[in-house]
C-alpha positions as a Markdown table, in Angstrom:
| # | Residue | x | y | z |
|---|---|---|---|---|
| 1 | Unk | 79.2 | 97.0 | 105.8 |
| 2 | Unk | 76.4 | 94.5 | 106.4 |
| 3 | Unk | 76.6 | 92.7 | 109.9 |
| 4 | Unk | 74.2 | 90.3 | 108.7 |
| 5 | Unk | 73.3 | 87.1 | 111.6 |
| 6 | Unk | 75.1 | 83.9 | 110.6 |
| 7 | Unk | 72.7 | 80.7 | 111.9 |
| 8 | Unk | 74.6 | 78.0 | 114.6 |
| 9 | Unk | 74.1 | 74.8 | 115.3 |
| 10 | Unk | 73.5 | 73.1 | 118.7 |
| 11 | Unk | 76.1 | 70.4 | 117.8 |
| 12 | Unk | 78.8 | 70.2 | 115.5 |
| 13 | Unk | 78.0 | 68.5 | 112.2 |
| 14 | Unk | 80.1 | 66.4 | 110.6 |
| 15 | Unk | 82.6 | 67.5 | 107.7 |
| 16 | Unk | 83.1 | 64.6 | 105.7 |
| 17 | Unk | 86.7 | 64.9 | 105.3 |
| 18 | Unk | 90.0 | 67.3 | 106.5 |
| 19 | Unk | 89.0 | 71.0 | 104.6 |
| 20 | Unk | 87.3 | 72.1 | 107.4 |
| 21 | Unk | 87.9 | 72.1 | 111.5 |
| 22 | Unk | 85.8 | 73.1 | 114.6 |
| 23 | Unk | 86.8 | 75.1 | 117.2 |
| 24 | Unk | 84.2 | 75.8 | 119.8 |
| 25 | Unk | 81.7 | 74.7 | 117.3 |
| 26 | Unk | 82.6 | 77.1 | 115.1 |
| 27 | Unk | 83.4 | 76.2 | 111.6 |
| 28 | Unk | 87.6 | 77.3 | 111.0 |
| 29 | Unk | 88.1 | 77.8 | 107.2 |
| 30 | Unk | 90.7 | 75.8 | 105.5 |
| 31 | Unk | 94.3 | 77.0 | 105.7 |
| 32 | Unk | 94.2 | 77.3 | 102.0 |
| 33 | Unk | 91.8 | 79.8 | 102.8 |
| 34 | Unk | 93.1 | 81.9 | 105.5 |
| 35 | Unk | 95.7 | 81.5 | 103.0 |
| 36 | Unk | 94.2 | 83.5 | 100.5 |
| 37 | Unk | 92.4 | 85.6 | 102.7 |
| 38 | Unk | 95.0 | 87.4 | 103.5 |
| 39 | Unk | 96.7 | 87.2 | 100.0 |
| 40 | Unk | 93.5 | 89.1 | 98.7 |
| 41 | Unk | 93.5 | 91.7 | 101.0 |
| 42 | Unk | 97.7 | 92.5 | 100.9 |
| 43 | Unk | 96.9 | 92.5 | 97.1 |
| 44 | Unk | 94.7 | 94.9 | 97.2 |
| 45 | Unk | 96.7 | 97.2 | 99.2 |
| 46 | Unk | 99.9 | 96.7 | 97.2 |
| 47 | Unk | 97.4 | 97.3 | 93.9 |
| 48 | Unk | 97.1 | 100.7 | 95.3 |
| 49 | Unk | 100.5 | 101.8 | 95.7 |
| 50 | Unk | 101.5 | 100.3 | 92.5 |
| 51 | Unk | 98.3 | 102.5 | 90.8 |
| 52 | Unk | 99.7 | 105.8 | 92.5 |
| 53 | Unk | 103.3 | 105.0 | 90.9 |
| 54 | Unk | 101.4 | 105.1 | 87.3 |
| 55 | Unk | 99.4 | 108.3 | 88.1 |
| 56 | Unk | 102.6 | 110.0 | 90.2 |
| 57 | Unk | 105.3 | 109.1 | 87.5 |
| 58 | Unk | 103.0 | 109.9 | 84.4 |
| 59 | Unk | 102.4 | 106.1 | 83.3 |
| 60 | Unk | 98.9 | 106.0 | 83.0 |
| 61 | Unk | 98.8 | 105.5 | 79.4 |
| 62 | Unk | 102.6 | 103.7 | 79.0 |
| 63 | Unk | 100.2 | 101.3 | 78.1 |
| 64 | Unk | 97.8 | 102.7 | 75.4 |
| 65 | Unk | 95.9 | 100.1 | 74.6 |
| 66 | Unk | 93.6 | 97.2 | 76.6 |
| 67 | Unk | 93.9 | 94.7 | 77.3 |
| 68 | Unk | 96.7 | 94.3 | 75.3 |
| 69 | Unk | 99.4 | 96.9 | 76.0 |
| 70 | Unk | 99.9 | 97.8 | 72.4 |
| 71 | Unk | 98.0 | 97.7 | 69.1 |
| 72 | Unk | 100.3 | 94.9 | 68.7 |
| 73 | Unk | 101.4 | 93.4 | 71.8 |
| 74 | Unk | 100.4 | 92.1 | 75.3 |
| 75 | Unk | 103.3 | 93.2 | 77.0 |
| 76 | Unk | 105.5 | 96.4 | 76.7 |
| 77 | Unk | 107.8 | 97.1 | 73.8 |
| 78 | Unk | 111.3 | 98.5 | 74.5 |
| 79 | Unk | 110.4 | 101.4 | 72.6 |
| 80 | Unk | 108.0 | 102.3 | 75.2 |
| 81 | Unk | 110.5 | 103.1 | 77.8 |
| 82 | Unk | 109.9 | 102.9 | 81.9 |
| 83 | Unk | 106.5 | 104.0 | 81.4 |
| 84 | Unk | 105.1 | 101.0 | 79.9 |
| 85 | Unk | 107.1 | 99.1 | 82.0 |
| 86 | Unk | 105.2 | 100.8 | 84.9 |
| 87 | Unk | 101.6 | 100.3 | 83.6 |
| 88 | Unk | 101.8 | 97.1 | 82.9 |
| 89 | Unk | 103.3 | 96.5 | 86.2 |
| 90 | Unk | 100.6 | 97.8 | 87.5 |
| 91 | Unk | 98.0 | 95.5 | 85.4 |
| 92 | Unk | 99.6 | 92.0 | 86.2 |
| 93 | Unk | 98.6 | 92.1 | 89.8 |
| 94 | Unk | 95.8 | 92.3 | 88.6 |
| 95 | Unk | 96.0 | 88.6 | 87.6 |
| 96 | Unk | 96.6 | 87.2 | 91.1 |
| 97 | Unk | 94.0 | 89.6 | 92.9 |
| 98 | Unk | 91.2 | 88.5 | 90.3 |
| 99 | Unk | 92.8 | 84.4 | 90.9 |
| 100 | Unk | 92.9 | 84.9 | 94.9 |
| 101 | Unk | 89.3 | 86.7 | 94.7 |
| 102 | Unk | 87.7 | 83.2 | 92.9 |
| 103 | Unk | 89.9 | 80.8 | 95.2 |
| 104 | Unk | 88.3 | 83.0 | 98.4 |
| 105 | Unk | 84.8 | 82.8 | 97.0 |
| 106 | Unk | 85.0 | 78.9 | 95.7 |
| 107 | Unk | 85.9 | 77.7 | 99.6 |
| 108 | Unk | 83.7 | 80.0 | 101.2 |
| 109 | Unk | 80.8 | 79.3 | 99.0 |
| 110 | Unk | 82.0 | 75.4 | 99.4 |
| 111 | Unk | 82.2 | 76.2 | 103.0 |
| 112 | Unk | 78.8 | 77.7 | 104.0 |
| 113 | Unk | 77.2 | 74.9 | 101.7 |
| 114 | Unk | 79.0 | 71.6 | 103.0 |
| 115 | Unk | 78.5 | 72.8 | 107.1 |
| 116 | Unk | 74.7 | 72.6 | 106.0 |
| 117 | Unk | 73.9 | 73.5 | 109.8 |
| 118 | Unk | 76.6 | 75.9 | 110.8 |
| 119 | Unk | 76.6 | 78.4 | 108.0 |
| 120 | Unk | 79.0 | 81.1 | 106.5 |
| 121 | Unk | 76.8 | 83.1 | 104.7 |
| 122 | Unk | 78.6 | 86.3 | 105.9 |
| 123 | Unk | 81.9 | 85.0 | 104.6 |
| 124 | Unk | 80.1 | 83.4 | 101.1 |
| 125 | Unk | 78.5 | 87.2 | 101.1 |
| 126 | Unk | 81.3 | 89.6 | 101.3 |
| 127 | Unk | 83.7 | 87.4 | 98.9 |
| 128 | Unk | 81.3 | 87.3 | 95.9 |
| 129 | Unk | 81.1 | 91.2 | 97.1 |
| 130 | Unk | 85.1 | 91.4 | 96.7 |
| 131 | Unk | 85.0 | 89.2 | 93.5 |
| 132 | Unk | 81.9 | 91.4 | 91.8 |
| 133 | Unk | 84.7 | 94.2 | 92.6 |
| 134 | Unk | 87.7 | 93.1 | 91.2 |
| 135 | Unk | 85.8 | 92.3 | 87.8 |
| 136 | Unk | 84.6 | 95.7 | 88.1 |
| 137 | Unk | 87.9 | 97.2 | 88.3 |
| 138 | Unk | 88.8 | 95.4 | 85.3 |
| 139 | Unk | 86.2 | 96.9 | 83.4 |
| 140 | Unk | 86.4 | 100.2 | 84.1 |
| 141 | Unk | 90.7 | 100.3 | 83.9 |
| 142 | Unk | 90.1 | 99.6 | 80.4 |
| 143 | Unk | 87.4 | 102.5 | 79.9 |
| 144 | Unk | 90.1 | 104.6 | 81.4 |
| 145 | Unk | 92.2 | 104.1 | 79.3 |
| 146 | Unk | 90.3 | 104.0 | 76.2 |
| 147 | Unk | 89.3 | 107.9 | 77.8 |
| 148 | Unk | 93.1 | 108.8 | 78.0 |
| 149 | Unk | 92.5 | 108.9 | 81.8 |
| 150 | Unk | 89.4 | 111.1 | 82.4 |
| 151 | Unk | 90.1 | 112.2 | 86.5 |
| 152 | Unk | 87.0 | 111.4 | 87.2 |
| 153 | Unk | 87.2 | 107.7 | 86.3 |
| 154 | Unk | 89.8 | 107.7 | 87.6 |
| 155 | Unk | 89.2 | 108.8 | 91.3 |
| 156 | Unk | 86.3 | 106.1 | 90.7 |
| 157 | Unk | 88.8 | 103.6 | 90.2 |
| 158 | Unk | 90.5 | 104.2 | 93.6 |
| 159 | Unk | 87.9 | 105.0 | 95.8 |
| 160 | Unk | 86.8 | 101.0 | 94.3 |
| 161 | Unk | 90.0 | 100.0 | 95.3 |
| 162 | Unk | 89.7 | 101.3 | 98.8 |
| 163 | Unk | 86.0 | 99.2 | 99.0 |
| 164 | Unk | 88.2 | 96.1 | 98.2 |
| 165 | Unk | 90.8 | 96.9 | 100.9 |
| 166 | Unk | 88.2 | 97.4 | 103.3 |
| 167 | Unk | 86.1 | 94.2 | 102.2 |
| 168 | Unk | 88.7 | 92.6 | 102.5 |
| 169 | Unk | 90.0 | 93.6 | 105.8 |
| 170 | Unk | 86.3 | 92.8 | 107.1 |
| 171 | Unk | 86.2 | 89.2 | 105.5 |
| 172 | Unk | 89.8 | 88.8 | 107.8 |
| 173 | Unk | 87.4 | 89.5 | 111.0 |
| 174 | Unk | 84.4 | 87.6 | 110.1 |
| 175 | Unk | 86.7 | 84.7 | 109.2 |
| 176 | Unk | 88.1 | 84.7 | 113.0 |
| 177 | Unk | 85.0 | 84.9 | 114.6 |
| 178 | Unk | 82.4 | 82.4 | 115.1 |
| 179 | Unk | 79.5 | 81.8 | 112.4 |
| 180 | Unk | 76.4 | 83.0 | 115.0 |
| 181 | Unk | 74.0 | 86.1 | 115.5 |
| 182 | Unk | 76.1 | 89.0 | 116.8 |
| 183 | Unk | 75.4 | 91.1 | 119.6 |
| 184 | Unk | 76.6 | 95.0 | 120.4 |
| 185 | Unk | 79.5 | 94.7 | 122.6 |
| 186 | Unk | 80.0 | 97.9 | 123.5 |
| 187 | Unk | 77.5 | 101.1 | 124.8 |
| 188 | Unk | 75.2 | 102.3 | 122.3 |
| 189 | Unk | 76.4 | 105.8 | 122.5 |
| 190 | Unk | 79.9 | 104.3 | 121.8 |
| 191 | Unk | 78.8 | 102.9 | 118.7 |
| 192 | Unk | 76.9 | 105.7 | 117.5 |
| 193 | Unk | 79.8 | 107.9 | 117.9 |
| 194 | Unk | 81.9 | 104.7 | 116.1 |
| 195 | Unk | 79.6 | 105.3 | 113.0 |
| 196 | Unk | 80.0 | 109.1 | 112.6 |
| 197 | Unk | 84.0 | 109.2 | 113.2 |
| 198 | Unk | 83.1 | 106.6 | 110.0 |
| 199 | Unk | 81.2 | 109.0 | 107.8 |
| 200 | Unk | 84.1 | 111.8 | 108.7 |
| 201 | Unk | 86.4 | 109.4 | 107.8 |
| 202 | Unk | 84.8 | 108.5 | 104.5 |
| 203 | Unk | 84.6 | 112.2 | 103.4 |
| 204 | Unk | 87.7 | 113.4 | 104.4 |
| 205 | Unk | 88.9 | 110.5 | 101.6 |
| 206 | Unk | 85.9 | 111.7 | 99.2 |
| 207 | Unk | 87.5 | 115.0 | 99.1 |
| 208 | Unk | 90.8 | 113.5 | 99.2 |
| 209 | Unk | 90.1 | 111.9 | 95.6 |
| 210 | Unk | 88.6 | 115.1 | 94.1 |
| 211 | Unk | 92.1 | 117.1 | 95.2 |
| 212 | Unk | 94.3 | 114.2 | 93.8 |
| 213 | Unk | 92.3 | 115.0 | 90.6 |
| 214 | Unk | 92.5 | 118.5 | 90.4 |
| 215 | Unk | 96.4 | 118.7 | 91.0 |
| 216 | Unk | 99.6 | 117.9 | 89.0 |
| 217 | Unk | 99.6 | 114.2 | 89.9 |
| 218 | Unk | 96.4 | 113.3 | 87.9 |
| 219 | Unk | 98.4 | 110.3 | 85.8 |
| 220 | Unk | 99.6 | 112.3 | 82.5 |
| 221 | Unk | 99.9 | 115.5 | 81.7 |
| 222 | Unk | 97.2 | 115.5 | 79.2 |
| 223 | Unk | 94.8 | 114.1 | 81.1 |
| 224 | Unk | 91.5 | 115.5 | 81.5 |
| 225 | Unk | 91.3 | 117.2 | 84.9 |
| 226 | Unk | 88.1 | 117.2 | 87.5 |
| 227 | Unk | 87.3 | 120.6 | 86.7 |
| 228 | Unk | 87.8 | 121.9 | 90.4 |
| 229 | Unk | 90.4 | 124.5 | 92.1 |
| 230 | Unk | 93.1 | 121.9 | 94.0 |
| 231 | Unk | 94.2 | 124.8 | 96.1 |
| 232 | Unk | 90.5 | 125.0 | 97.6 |
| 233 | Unk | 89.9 | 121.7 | 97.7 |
| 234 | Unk | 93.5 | 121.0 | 99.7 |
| 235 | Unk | 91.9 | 123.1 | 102.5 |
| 236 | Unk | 88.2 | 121.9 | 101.9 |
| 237 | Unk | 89.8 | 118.4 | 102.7 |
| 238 | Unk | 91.6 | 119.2 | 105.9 |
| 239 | Unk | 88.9 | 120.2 | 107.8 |
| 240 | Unk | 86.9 | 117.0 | 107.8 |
| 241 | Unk | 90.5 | 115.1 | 108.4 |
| 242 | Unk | 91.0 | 117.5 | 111.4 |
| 243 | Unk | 87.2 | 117.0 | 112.4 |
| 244 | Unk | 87.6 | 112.6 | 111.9 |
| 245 | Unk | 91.1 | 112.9 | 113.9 |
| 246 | Unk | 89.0 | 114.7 | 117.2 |
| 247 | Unk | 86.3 | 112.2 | 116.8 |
| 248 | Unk | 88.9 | 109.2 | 116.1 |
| 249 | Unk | 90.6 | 110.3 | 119.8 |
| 250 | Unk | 87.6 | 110.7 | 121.6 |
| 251 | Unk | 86.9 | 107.2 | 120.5 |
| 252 | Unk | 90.2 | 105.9 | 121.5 |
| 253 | Unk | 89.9 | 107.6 | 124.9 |
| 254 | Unk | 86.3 | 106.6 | 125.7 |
| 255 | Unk | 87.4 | 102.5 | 124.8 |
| 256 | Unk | 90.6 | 102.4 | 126.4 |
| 257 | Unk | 89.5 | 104.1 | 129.4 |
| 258 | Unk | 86.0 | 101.4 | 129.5 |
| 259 | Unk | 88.4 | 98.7 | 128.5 |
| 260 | Unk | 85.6 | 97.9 | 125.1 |
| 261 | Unk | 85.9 | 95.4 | 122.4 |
| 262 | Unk | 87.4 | 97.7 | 119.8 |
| 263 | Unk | 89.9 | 99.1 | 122.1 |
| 264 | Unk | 93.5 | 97.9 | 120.3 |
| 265 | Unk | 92.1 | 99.0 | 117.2 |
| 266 | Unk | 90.8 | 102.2 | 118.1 |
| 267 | Unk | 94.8 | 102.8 | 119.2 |
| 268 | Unk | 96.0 | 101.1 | 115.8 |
| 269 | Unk | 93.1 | 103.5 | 114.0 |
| 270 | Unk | 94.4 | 106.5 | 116.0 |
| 271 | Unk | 98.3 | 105.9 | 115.0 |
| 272 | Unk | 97.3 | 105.3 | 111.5 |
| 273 | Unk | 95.3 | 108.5 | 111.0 |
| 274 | Unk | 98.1 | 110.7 | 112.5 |
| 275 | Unk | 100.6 | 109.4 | 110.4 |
| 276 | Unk | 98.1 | 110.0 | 107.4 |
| 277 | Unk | 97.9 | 113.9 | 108.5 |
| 278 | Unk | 101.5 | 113.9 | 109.2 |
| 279 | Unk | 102.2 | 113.1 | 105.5 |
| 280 | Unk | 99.2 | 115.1 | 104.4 |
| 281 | Unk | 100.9 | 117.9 | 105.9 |
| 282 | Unk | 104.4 | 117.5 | 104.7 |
| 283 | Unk | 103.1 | 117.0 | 101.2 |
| 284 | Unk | 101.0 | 120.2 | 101.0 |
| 285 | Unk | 103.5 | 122.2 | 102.1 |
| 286 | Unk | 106.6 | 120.4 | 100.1 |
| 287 | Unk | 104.8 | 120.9 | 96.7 |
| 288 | Unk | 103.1 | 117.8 | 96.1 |
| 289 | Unk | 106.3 | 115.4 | 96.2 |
| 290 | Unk | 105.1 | 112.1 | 94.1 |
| 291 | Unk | 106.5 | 109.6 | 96.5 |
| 292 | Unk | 104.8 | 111.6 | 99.4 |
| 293 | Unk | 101.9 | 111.4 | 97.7 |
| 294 | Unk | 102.1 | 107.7 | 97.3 |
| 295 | Unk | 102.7 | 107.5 | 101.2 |
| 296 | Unk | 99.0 | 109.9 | 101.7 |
| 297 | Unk | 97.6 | 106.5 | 99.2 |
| 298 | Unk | 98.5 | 104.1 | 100.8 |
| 299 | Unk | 98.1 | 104.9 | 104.4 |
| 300 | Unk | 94.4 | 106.2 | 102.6 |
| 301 | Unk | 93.5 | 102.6 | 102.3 |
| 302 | Unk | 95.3 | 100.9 | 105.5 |
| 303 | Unk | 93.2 | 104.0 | 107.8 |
| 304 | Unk | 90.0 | 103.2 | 105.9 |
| 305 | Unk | 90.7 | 99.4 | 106.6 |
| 306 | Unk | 91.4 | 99.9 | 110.5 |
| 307 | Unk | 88.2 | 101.7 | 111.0 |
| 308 | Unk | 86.4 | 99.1 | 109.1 |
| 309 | Unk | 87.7 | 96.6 | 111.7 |
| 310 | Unk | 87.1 | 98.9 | 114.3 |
| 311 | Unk | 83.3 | 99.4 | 113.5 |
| 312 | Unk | 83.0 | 95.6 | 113.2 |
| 313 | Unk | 84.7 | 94.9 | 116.6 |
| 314 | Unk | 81.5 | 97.0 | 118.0 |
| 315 | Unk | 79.8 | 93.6 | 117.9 |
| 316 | Unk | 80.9 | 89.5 | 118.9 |
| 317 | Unk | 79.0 | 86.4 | 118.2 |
| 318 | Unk | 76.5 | 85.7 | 120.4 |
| 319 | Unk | 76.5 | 81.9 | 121.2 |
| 320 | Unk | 78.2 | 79.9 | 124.0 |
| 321 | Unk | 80.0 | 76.8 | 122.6 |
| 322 | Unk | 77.9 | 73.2 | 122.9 |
């Protein structure tokens, strides 16, 4: 994630009207935008969980066309049973994460520009990154399914969908904070130790992906599978989960104990992760229960988003009000 400088102004400019107020003299987005902020980002995570009830109930191609559902037809047709019902269930949140991801970049674009001297380039930055995204995902759902749900793809298509939770869980902290230069808040040795609890993190849910894709839950049973051995794999992807769990507490110890920035989230990281091991757990040694699996999804995507936050709570804005 880019922590790229914002520039500040010595005095607040003026607005020209009521979108935008200052706190601080720091520009506050619009609550239309907060607004939809947040929208994008719960969208995203429900997008996930709705994605695993395709793969996990065998729905990835209840729909086997796109983008219409069949040959025929946009939506569903009774004769295709719960199935279609699922996919396309699945596909119309797709319309309101694609609306919410041009209303987010329109006002922060419209925001950075009309401030002229207090700028939010970070925020016009990251939402034309979680727009570029969401077009993306688009795309390549339809390839998917014009591949009859190739594992590969499809462990692409989630591990975007986990970029987009996490973008937009870090547009939800830039948005809060004030639009200046940011400064580490915490020891250096912190951080650097922040950064490789990160790259555990991020390959325990690499791995993660290949498993999903080498096991029974893969979307359909005649789907084309990764090519790898799931029972390996199941343990291949404990031990980095094991290894970012010991780094994860250290982390937590070291910031509650030194009272740091991060500290609340390095807790809510720390709950989060042993809950995701919990159900890990359960479902490896409960034969791969589909809703279980779901759970081990979700949670995927709310860890990934609390280390995110975590890792950007490492620095604050470094500007005194005027």
């Amino acid at each position: 994630m880019s922590d790229a400088s914002s520039s500040t102004a010595t005095s607040a400019p003026r607005t020209g009207g009521t979108d935008f107020g200052f706190v601080g003299g720091a520009a506050r987005p619009s609550g239309l935008l907060r607004f939809s902020a947040w929208a994008s980002f719960v969208l995203n995570v429900i997008i996930i969980g709705t994605g695993g009830a395709v793969r996990l109930t065998g729905s990835g191609l209840g729909c086997s066309e796109w983008p219409l559902c069949t040959p025929e037809s946009l939506t569903p047709t009774p004769e295709m049973g719960i199935h279609g019902l699922i996919e396309f269930g699945n596909r119309t949140i797709s319309g309101p994460i694609l609306l919410f991801a041009v209303l987010v970049v329109v006002l922060s674009w419209r925001l950075h520009l009309k401030l002229q001297r207090v700028l939010r380039r970070d925020l016009a930055v990251l939402s034309t990154l979680v727009l570029g995204l969401v077009l993306l995902q688009a795309v390549v759902g339809g390839v998917i399914v014009w591949l009859h749900l190739n594992a590969n793809l499809v462990g692409f298509h989630y591990v975007v969908s986990l970029l987009l939770v996490c973008l937009t869980a870090a547009y939800l902290v830039r948005m809060y904070e004030a639009p200046a230069p940011r400064e580490l808040a915490v020891p250096r040795p912190f951080a650097i130790l922040t950064h490789i609890t990160t790259l555990a993190m991020a390959m325990t849910i690499f791995v993660g992906v290949l498993t999903t894709g080498a096991g029974p839950h893969s979307g359909d049973e005649n789907v084309v599978r990764d090519g790898f051995d799931a029972t390996l794999l199941a343990h291949i992807h404990a031990w980095p989960g094991y290894i970012a769990l010991a780094l994860t507490l250290a982390v937590t110890v070291w910031a509650v104990a030194a009272k740091l920035r991060p500290a609340r989230w390095t807790l809510a990281l720390l709950l989060a992760l042993l809950v995701q091991i919990g159900v890990g757990v359960y479902q490896a040694r409960s034969g791969l229960p589909p809703l279980a699996v779901g759970v081990h999804m979700v949670l995927a995507s709310l860890t990934a988003a609390a280390m995110t936050v975590t890792v950007l709570r490492l620095k604050r804005p470094a500007v005194a009000a005027e």
